[in-house]
mmCIF file of C-alpha atoms in Angstrom:
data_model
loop_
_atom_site.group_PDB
_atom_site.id
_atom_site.type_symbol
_atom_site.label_atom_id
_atom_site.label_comp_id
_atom_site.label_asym_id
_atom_site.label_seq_id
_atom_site.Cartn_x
_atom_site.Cartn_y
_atom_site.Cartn_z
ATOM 1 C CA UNK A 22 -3.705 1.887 8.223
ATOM 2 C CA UNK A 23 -2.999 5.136 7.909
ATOM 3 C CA UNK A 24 -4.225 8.816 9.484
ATOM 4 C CA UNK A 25 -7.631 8.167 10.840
ATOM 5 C CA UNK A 26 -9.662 10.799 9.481
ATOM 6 C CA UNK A 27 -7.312 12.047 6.519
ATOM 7 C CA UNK A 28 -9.517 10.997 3.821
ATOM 8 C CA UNK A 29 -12.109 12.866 4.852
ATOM 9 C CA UNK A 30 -10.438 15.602 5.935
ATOM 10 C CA UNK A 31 -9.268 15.924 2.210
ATOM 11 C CA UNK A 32 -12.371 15.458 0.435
ATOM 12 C CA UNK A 33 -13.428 19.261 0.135
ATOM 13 C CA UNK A 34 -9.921 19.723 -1.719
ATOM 14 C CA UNK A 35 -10.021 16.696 -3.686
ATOM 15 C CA UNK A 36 -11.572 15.248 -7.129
ATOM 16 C CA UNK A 37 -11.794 12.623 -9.101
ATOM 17 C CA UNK A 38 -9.682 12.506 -12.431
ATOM 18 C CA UNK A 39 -8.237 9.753 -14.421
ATOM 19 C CA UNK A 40 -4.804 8.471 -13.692
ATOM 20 C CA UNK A 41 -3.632 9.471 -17.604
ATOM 21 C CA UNK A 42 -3.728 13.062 -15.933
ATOM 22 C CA UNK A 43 -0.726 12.249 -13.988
ATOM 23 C CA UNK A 44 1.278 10.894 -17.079
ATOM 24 C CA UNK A 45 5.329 12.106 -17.036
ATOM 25 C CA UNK A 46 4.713 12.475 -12.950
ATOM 26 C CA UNK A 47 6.320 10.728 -10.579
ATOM 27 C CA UNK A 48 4.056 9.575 -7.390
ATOM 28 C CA UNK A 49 5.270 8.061 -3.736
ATOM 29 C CA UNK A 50 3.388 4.281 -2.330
ATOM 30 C CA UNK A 51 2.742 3.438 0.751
ATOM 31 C CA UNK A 52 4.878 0.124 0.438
ATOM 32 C CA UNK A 53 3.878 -1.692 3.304
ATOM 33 C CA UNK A 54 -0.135 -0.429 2.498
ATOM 34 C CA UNK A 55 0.141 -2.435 -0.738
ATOM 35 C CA UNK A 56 2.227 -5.259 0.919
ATOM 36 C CA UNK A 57 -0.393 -6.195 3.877
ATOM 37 C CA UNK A 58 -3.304 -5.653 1.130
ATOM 38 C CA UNK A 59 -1.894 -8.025 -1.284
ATOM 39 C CA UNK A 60 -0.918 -10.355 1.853
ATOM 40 C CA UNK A 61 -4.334 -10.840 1.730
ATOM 41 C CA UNK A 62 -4.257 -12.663 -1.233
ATOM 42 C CA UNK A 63 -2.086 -15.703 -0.061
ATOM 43 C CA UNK A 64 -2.317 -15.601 3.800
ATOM 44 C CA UNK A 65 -3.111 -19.303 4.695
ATOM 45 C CA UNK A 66 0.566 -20.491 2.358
ATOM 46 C CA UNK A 67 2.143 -17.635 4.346
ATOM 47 C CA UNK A 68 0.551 -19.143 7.229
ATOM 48 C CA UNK A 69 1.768 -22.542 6.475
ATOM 49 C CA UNK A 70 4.913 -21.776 5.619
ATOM 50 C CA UNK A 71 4.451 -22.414 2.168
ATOM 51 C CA UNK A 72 6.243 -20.199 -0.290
ATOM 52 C CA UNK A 73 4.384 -18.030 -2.606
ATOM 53 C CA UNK A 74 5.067 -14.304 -4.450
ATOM 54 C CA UNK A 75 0.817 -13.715 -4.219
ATOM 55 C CA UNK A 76 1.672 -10.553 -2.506
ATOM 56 C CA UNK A 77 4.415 -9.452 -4.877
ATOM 57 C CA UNK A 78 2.660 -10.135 -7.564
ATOM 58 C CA UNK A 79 -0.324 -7.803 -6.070
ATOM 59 C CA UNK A 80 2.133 -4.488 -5.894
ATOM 60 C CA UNK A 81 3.858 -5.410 -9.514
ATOM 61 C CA UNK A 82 0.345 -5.012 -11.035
ATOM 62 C CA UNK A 83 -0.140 -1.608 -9.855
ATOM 63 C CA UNK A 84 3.443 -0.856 -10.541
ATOM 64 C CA UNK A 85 2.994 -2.072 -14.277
ATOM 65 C CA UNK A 86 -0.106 -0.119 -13.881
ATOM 66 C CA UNK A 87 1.335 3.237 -13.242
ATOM 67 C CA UNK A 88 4.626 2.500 -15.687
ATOM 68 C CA UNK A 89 1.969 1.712 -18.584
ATOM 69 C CA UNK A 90 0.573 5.746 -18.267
ATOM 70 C CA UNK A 91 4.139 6.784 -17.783
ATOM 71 C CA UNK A 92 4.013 7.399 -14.188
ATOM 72 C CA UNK A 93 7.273 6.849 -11.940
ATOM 73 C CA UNK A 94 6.147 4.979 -8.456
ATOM 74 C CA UNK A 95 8.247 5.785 -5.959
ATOM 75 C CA UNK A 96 8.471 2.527 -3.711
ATOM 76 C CA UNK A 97 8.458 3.907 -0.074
ATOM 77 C CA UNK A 98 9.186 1.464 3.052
ATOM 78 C CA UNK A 99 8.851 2.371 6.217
ATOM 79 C CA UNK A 100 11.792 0.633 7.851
ATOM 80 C CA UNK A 101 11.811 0.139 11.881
ATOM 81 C CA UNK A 102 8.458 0.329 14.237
ATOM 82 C CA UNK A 103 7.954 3.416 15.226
ATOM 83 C CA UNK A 104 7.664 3.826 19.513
ATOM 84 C CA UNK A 105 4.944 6.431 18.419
ATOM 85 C CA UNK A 106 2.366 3.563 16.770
ATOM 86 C CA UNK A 107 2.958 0.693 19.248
ATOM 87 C CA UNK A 108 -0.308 0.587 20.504
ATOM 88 C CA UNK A 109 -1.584 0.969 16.819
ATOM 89 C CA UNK A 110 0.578 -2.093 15.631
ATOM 90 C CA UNK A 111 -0.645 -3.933 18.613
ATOM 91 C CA UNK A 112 -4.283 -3.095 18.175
ATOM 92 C CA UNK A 113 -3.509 -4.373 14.029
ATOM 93 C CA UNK A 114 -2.080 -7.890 15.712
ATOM 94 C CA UNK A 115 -4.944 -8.596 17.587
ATOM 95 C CA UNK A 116 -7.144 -8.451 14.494
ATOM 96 C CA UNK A 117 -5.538 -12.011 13.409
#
């Protein structure tokens, strides 16, 4: 998911801090990043066709999170496939 090498890239102008620092701010998520993580978390129902909010419930806890220090998330979806990541998407697919 992601940039490859972004992280590291931004380590030399990064730091650690505590989320209260970022109390009145308002901060953009990677939708879909928290959707496939929280996925995780109920894959064989989703599998089975069984329904289940496991995945929902994953994103509303860091939502409530970041509301409880006062922070407005910014839910961010990436709509359509992008032409540009097909062979990424299809690499992801092959990993199930």
């Amino acid at each position: 998911m992601g940039i490859t090498g972004l992280l590291p890239f931004l380590e030399k102008s990064s730091r650690r801090t505590n989320i209260k620092e970022f109390s009145g701010g308002t901060v953009a998520i990677d939708s879909y990043c928290w959707l496939h993580k929280g996925v995780f978390s109920c894959a064989e129902k989703l599998m089975m066709g069984q329904t289940t909010n496991a995945y929902v419930l994953y994103c509303m806890k860091y939502i409530n999170m970041l509301l409880k220090y006062k922070i407005k998330p910014i839910l961010v979806f990436d709509g359509r496939r992008l032409p540009a990541k097909e062979q990424t998407e299809i690499k992801r697919r092959e990993y199930v």
